[in-house]
Coordinates of C-alpha atoms and ligand atoms in Angstrom, one line a residue:
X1 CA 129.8 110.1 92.4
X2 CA 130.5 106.9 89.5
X3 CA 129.8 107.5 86.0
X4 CA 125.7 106.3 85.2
X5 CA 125.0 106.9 89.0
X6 CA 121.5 109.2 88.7
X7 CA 122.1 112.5 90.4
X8 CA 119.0 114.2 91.7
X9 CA 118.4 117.9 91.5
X10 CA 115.6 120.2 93.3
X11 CA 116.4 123.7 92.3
X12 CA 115.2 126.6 90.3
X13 CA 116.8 128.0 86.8
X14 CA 120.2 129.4 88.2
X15 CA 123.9 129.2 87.9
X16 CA 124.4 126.6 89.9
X17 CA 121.7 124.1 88.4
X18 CA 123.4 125.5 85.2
X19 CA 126.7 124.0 86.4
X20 CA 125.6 120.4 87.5
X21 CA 124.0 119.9 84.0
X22 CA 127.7 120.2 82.5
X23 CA 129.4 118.7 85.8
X24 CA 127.1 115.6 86.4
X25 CA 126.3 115.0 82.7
X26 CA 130.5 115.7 82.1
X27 CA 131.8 113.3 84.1
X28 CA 129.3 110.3 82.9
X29 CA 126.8 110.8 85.5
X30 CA 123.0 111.6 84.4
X31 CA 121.9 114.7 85.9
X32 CA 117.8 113.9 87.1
X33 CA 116.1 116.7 87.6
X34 CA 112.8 116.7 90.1
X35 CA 110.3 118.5 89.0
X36 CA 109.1 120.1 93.0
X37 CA 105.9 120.9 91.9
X38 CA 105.0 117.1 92.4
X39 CA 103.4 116.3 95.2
X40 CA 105.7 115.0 97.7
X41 CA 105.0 111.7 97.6
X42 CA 105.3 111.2 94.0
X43 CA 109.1 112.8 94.6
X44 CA 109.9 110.7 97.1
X45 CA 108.8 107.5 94.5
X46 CA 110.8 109.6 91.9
X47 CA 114.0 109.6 93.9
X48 CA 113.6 106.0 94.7
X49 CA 113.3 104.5 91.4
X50 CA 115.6 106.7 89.8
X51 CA 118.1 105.4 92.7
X52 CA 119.6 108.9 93.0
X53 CA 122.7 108.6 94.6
X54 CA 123.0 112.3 95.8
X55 CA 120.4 115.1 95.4
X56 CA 121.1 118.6 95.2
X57 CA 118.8 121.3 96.5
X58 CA 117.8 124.9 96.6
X59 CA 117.3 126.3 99.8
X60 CA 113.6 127.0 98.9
X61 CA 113.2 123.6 98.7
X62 CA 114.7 122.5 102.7
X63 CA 111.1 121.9 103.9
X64 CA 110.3 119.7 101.7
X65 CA 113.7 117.6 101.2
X66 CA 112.9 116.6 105.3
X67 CA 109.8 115.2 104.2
X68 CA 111.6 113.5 101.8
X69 CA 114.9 112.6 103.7
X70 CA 112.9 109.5 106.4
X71 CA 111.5 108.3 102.8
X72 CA 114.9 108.1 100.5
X73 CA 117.5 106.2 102.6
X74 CA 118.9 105.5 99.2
X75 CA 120.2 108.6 99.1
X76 CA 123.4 108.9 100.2
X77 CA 124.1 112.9 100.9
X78 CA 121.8 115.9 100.6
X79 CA 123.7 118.7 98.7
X80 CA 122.6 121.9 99.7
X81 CA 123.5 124.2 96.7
X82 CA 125.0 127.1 98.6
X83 CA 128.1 128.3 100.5
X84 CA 128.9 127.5 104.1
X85 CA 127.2 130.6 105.8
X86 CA 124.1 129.9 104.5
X87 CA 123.9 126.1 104.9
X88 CA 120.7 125.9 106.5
X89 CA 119.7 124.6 110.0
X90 CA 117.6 121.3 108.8
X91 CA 116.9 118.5 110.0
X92 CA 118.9 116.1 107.8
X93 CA 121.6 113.4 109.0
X94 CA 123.2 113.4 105.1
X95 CA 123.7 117.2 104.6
X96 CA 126.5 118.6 102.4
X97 CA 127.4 122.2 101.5
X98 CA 127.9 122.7 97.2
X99 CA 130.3 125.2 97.6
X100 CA 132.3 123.1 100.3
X101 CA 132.5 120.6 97.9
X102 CA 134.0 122.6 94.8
X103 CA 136.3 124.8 97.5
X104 CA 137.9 121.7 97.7
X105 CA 139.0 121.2 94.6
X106 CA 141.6 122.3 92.1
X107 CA 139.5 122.8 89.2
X108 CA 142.1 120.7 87.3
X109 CA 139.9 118.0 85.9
X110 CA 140.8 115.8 83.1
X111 CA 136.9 115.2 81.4
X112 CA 136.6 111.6 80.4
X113 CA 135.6 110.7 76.8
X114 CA 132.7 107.9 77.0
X115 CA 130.5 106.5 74.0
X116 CA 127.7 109.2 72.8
X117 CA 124.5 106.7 74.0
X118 CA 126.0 107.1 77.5
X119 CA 123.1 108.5 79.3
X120 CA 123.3 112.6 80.3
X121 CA 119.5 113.2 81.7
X122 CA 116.8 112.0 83.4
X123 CA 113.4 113.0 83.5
X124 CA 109.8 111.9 84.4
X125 CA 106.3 112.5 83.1
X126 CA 104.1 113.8 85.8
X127 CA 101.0 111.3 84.5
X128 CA 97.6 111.7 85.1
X129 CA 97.0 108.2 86.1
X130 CA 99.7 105.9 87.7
X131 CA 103.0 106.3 88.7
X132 CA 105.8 109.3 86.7
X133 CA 108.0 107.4 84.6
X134 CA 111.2 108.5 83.4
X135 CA 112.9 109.5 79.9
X136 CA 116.4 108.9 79.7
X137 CA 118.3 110.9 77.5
X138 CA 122.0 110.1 76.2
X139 CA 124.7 112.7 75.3
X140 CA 124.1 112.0 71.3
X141 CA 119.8 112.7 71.4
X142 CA 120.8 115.8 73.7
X143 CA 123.2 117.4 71.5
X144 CA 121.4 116.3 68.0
X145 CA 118.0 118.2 70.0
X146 CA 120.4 121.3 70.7
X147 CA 121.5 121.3 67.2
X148 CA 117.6 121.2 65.9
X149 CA 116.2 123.4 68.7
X150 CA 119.4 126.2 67.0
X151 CA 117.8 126.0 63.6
X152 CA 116.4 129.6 62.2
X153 CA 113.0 128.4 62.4
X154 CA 113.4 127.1 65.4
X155 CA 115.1 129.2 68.7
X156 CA 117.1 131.0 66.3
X157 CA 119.5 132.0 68.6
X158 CA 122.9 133.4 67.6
X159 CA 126.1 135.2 69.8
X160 CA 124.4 137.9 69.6
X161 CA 120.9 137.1 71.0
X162 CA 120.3 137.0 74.8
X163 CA 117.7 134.5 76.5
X164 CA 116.0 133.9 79.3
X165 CA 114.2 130.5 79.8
X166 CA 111.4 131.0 82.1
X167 CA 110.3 127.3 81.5
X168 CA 112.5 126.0 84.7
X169 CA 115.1 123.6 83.5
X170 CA 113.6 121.2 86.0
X171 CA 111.3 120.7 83.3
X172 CA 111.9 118.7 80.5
X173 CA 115.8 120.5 80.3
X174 CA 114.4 124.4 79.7
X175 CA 113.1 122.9 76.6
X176 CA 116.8 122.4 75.6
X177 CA 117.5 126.6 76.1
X178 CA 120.7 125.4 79.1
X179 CA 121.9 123.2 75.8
X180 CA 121.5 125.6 72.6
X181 CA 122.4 129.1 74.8
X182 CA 125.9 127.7 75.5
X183 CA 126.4 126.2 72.6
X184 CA 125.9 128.9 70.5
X185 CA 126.9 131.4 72.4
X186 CA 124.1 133.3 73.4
X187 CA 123.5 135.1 76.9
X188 CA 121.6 133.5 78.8
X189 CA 119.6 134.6 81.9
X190 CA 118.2 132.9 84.3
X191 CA 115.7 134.5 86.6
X192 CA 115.9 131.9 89.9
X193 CA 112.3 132.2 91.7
X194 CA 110.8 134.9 90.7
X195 CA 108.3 134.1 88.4
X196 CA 106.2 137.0 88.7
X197 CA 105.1 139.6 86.1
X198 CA 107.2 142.3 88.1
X199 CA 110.4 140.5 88.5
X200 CA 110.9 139.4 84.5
X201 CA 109.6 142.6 83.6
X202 CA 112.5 143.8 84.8
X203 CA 115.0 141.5 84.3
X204 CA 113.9 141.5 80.6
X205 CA 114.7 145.0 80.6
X206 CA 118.0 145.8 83.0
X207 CA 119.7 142.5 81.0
X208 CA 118.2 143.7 77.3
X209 CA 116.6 140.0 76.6
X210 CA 115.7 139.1 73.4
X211 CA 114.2 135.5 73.4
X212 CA 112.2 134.2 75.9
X213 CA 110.3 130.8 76.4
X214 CA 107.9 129.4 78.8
X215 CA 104.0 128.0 79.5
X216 CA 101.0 130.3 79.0
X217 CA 100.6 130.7 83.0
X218 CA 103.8 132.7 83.4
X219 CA 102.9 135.1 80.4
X220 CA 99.6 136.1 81.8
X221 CA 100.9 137.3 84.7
X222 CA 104.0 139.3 82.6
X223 CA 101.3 140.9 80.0
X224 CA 99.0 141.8 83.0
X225 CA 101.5 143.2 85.1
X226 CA 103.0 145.3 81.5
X227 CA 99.3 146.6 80.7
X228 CA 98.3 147.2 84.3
X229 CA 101.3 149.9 84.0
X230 CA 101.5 150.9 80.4
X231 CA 105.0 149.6 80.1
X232 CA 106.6 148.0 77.0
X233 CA 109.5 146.3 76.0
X234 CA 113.0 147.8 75.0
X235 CA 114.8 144.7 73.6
X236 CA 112.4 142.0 73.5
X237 CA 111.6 140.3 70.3
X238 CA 110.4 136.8 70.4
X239 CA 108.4 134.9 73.1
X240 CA 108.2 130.9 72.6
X241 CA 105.3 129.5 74.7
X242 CA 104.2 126.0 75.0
X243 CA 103.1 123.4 77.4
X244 CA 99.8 123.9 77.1
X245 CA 97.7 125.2 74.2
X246 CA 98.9 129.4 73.6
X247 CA 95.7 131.2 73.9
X248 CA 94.7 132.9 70.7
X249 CA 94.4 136.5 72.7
X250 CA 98.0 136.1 73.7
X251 CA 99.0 136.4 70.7
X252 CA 97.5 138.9 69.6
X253 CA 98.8 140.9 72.9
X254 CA 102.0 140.1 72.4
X255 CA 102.0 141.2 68.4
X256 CA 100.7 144.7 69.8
X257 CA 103.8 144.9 72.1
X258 CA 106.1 144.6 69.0
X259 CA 106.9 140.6 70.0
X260 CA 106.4 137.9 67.8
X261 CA 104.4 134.9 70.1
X262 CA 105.8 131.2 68.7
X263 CA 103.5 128.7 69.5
X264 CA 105.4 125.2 70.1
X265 CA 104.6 122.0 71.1
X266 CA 106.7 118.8 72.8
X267 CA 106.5 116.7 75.6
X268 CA 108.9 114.8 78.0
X269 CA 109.3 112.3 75.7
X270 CA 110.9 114.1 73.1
X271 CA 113.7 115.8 74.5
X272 CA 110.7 118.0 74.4
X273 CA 110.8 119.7 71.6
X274 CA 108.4 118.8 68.4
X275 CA 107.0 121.7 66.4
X276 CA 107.4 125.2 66.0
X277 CA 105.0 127.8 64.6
X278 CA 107.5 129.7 62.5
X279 CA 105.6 131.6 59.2
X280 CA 107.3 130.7 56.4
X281 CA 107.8 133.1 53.5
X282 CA 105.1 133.0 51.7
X283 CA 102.7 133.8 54.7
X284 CA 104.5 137.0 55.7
X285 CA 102.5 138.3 52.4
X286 CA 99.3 137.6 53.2
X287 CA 96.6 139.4 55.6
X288 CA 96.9 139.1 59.3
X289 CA 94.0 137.1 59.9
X290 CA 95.4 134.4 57.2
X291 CA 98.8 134.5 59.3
X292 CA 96.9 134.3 62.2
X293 CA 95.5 130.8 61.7
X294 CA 99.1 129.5 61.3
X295 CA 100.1 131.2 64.6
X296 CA 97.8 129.5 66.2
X297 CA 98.6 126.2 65.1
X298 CA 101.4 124.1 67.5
X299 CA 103.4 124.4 64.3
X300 CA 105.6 122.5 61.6
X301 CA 108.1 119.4 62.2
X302 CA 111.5 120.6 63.2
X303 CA 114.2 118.6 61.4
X304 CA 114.9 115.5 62.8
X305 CA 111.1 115.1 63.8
X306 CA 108.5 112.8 62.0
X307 CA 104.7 113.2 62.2
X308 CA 101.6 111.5 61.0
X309 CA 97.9 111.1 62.2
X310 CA 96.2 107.5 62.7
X311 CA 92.7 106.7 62.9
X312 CA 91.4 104.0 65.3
X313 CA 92.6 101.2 62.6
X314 CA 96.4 102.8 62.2
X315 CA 95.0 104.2 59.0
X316 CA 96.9 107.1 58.4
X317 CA 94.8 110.7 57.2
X318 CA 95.1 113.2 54.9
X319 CA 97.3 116.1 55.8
X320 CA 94.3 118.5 54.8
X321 CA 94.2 120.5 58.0
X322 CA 90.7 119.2 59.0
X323 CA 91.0 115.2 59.1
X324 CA 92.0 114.4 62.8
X325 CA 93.5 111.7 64.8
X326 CA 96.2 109.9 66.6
X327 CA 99.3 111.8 66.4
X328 CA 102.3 109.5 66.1
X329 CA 106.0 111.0 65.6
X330 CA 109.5 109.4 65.3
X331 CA 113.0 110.6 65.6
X332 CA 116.6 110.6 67.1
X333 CA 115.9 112.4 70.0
X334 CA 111.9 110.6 70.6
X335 CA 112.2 108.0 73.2
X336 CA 111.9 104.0 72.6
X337 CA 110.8 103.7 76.2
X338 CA 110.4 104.4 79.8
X339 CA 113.4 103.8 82.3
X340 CA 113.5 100.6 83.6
X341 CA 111.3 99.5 80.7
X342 CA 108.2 100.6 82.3
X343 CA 105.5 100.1 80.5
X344 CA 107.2 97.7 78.4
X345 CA 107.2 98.5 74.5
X346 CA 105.1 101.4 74.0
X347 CA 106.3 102.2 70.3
X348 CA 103.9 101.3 67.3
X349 CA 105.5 100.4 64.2
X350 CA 108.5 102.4 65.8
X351 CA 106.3 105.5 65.9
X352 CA 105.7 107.1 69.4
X353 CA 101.9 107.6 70.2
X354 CA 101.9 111.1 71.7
X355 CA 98.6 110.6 73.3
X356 CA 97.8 113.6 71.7
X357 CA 94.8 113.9 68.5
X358 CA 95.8 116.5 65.5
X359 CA 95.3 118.0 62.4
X360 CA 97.9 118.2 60.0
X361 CA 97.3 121.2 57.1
X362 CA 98.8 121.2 53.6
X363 CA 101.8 123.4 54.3
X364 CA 102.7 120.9 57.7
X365 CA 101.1 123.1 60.5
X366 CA 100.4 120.8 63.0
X367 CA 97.3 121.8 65.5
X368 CA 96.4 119.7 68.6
X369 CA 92.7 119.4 69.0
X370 CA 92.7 116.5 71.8
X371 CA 94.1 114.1 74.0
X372 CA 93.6 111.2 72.9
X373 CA 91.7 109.9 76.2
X374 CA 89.4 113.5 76.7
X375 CA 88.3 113.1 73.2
X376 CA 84.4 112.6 73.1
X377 CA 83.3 109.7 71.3
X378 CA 79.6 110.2 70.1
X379 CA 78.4 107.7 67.7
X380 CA 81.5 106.4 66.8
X381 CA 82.8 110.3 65.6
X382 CA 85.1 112.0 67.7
X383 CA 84.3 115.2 69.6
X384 CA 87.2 117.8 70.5
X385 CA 86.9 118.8 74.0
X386 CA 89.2 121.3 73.4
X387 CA 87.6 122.9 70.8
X388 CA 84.2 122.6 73.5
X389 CA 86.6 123.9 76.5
X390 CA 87.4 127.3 73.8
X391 CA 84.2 128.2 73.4
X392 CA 82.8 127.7 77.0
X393 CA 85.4 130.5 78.1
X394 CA 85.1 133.0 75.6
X395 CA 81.7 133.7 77.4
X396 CA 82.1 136.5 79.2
X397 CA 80.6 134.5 82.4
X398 CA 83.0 131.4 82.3
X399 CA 86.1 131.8 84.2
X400 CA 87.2 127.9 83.4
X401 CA 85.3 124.6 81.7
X402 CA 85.9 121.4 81.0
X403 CA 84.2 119.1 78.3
X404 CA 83.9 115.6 79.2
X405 CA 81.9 112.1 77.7
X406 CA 79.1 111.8 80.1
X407 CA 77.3 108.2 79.3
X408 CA 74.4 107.9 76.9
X409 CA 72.5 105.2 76.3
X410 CA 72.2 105.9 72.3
X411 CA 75.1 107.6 71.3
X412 CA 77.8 106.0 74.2
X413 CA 79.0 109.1 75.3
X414 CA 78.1 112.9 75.0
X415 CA 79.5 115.8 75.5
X416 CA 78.8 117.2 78.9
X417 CA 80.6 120.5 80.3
X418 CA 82.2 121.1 84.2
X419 CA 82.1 125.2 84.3
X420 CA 83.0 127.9 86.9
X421 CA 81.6 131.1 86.5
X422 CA 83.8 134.3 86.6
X423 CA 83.5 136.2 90.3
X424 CA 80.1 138.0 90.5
X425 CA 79.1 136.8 86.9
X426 CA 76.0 135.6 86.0
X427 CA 74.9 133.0 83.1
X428 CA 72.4 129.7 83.2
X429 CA 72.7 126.3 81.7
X430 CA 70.2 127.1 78.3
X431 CA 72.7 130.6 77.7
X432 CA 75.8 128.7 77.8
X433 CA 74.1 126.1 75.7
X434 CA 72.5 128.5 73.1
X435 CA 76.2 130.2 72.9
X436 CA 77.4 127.0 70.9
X437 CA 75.1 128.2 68.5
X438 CA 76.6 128.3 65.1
X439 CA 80.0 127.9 66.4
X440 CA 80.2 124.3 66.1
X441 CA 78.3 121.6 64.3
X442 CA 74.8 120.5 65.5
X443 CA 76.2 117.4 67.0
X444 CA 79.0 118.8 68.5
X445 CA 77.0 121.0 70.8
X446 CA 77.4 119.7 74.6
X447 CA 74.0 118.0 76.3
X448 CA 74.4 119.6 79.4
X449 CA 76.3 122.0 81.8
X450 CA 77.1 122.0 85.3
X451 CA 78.8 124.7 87.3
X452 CA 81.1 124.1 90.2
X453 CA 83.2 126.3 92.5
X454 CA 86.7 125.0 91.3
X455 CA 88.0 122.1 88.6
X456 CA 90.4 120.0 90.1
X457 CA 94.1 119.6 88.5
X458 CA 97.3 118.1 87.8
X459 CA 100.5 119.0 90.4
X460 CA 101.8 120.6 87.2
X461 CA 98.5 123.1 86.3
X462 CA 97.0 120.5 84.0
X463 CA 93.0 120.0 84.0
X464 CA 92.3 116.2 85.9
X465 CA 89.8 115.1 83.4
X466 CA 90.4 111.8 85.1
X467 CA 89.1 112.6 88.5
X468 CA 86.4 115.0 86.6
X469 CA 85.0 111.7 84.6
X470 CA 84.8 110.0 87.8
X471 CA 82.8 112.5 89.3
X472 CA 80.4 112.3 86.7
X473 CA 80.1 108.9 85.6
X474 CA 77.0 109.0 86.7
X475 CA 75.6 112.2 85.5
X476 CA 71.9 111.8 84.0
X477 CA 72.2 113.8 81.0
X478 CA 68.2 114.8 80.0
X479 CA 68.8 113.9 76.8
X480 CA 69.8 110.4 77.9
Ligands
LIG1 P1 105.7 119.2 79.3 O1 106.5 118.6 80.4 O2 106.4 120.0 78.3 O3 104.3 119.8 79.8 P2 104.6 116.8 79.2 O4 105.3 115.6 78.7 O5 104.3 116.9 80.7 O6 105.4 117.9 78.6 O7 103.2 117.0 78.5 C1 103.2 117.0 77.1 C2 101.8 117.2 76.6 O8 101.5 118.6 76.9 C3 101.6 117.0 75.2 O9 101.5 115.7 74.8 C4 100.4 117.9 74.9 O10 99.2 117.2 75.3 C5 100.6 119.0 75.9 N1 101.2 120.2 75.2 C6 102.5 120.6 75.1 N2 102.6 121.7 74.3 C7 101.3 122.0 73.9 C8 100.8 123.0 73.1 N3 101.5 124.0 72.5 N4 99.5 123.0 72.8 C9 98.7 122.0 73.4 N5 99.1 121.1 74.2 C10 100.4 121.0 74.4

């Protein structure tokens, strides 16, 4: 391995991963890690235009590095992260053993001082459309993000605080938790594959975590498993979640287990981390329904980070919690651009467009009520599909929805919902319809419903509201 070669890894959050973020990233290589939830062709074009020079696996992973092998004769060695007995028995011409490969060294190592915009990470977007393109982090936008993510209203996490990242830190770096635990000392767990309720139920409780971060998915299977048994928790106190939006009832369930539920937002992008849904003071005074509506929010700025809403015209709005639109941020650790300047220059004004549509309230509480492509434009006023998608599954009947723009001759598009009923339930297109009902402006309430068996999605648990909008392109609404 040469210092700026791009080092590829496949593996789940464990010691060794932990180790080639500070070995790669050390020595003046970038450590890239593969997101293996991507299907496999879109890791094999990963690999490929990242030019890894090595990539380093977990052995969960063997199956699908010999798909990948025939397809990446870039690559020059397959490491499998593991000691010699359990090398596995796979097809690959370029395999290595990890622990061969440290046994043979001294350990005496002499780490090289480089400039801090030397590159330390790699990482690409997943994408709806088109190919993943990569973020490239350098030492200084990593280290300024650990610094941030450490602040009190942020992580918080001291020596004496002990974390477990559940997000994997093949995502988006564990949201910077492999940076901020070390650097501040904290324990920090790591729970390998076993993402189910069960298994960090009870790693939570034998290693007395504290802090704990990760995507609304994982938490729904740790609070069913905890009520399905009565069980609560001993140490822990704080559970970030992000991703995707935190459902409202999560919090809620979370509060009533004696944990505070932080609602966060970032993406790729931006190291990821953006806001944080921290109370401040004068909130803790107030009742729990006001504090609620902050919670719920994605959350205020973290220093270092710079936020504003656009309309169509660049016209920035009023920070008065109901305007919305284009959310735009700036900062040290927000990209420029995409590796290999694809894309070409994607910043406005040097402001990032996030892709994402917000409200900004008077005290800076930042709430995400689109994407900036799913928003519904009837009339020339923009619909949330979010706020459509909310209401559609607090039926009792609805297991899932999606609101799209179906075409309309008058109004250019209206709001039309994709729905899948809950297992044995029952509900028809007028109840769904009538259910809007004084939960949302006249106009706002969808033209139509359909209900399918299952919504298609992203590799990475995302709704495809692409494929969904070419299903229906041609849906007759009947008020069309
Ligand atoms: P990640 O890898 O963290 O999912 P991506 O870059 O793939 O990040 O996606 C980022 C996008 O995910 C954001 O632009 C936003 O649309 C969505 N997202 C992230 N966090 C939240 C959140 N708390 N609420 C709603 N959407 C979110």
């Amino acid at each position: 391995m040469r210092a700026g070669d791009r080092i590829g890894t496949l593996a789940w959050n464990g010691y060794r991963h932990l180790e080639l973020y500070y070995g790669v990233s050390g020595m003046g290589a970038v450590t890239h890690t593969i997101n293996p939830r991507l299907f496999a062709d879109q890791i094999a074009y990963i690999v490929n235009h990242a030019e890894d020079a090595y990539v380093f696996f977990d052995l969960t992973f063997v199956p699908l590095v010999e798909k990948l092998a025939p397809q990446c004769p870039g690559v020059r060695g397959w490491v499998a992260m593991t000691d010699r007995a359990h090398v596995p028995q796979a097809r690959l011409a370029k395999l290595l053993c990890y622990e061969d490969l440290l046994g043979a060294e001294n350990g005496d190592y002499a780490w090289p001082q480089f400039d801090e915009w030397a590159a330390s990470g790699l990482c690409y977007t997943s994408g709806t459309t088109g190919n993943p393109k990569g973020t490239l982090y350098a030492h200084r936008t990593t280290v300024l993000h650990a610094y941030a993510a450490s602040l009190p209203d942020v992580f918080n996490v001291s020596a004496r605080e002990v974390i477990l990242p559940v997000v994997p830190m093949f995502h988006v770096n564990s949201w910077g938790v492999a940076y901020l635990a070390p650097m501040n000392g904290a324990k920090l767990v790591l729970p390998g594959a076993g993402l189910d309720g069960k298994s960090l139920y009870e790693l939570f409780e034998t290693e007395g975590v504290t802090v704990t971060a990760g995507v609304p998915t994982v938490w729904l299977g740790l609070l069913a498993y905890v009520a399905e048994h009565g069980l609560r928790f001993s140490s822990l106190r704080r559970a970030v979640v992000g991703g995707s939006a935190c459902p409202p009832a999560m919090i809620t369930r979370f509060a009533e287990l004696g944990v505070e539920c932080i609602h966060a937002w970032g993406m790729t992008e931006m190291s990821p981390l953006g806001s944080f849904g921290m109370l401040k003071g004068k909130h803790l005074g107030m009742p729990p329904e006001q504090q609620f509506e902050k919670r719920v929010k994605q959350g205020r700025a973290i220093f270092g980070v710079e936020m504003k809403i656009v309309d169509g015209a660049g016209r920035e709005l009023p920070r008065d919690g109901k305007a919305f639109g284009d959310l735009l941020v700036r900062g040290p650790w927000v990209t420029c651009g995409y590796f290999k300047g694809e894309g070409g220059d994607i910043l406005r004004d040097g402001w990032f467009p996030t892709g994402d549509v917000a409200t900004i309230d008077p005290d800076g509480y930042m709430q995400i009520t689109d994407r900036s492509k799913d928003v519904i434009k009837s009339g020339g006023e923009w619909i949330s599909s979010i706020e459509l998608e909310n209401i559609a599954v607090a039926h009792p009947a609805i297991a899932e929805a999606a609101a799209i723009g179906a075409a309309h001759p008058k109004w250019d598009e209206r709001p039309l919902i994709v729905a899948v009923r809950k297992a044995g339930a029952e509900v028809t297109r007028e109840e769904l319809l009538t259910f809007y009902e004084g939960k949302v402006a006249k106009w706002w309430i969808p033209d139509d419903v359909v209900f399918v068996e299952a919504l298609p999605h992203t590799a990475t648990g995302k709704l495809l509201k692409t494929q969904l909008r070419q299903e229906f392109a041609k849906h007759k609404l009947p008020t069309a």
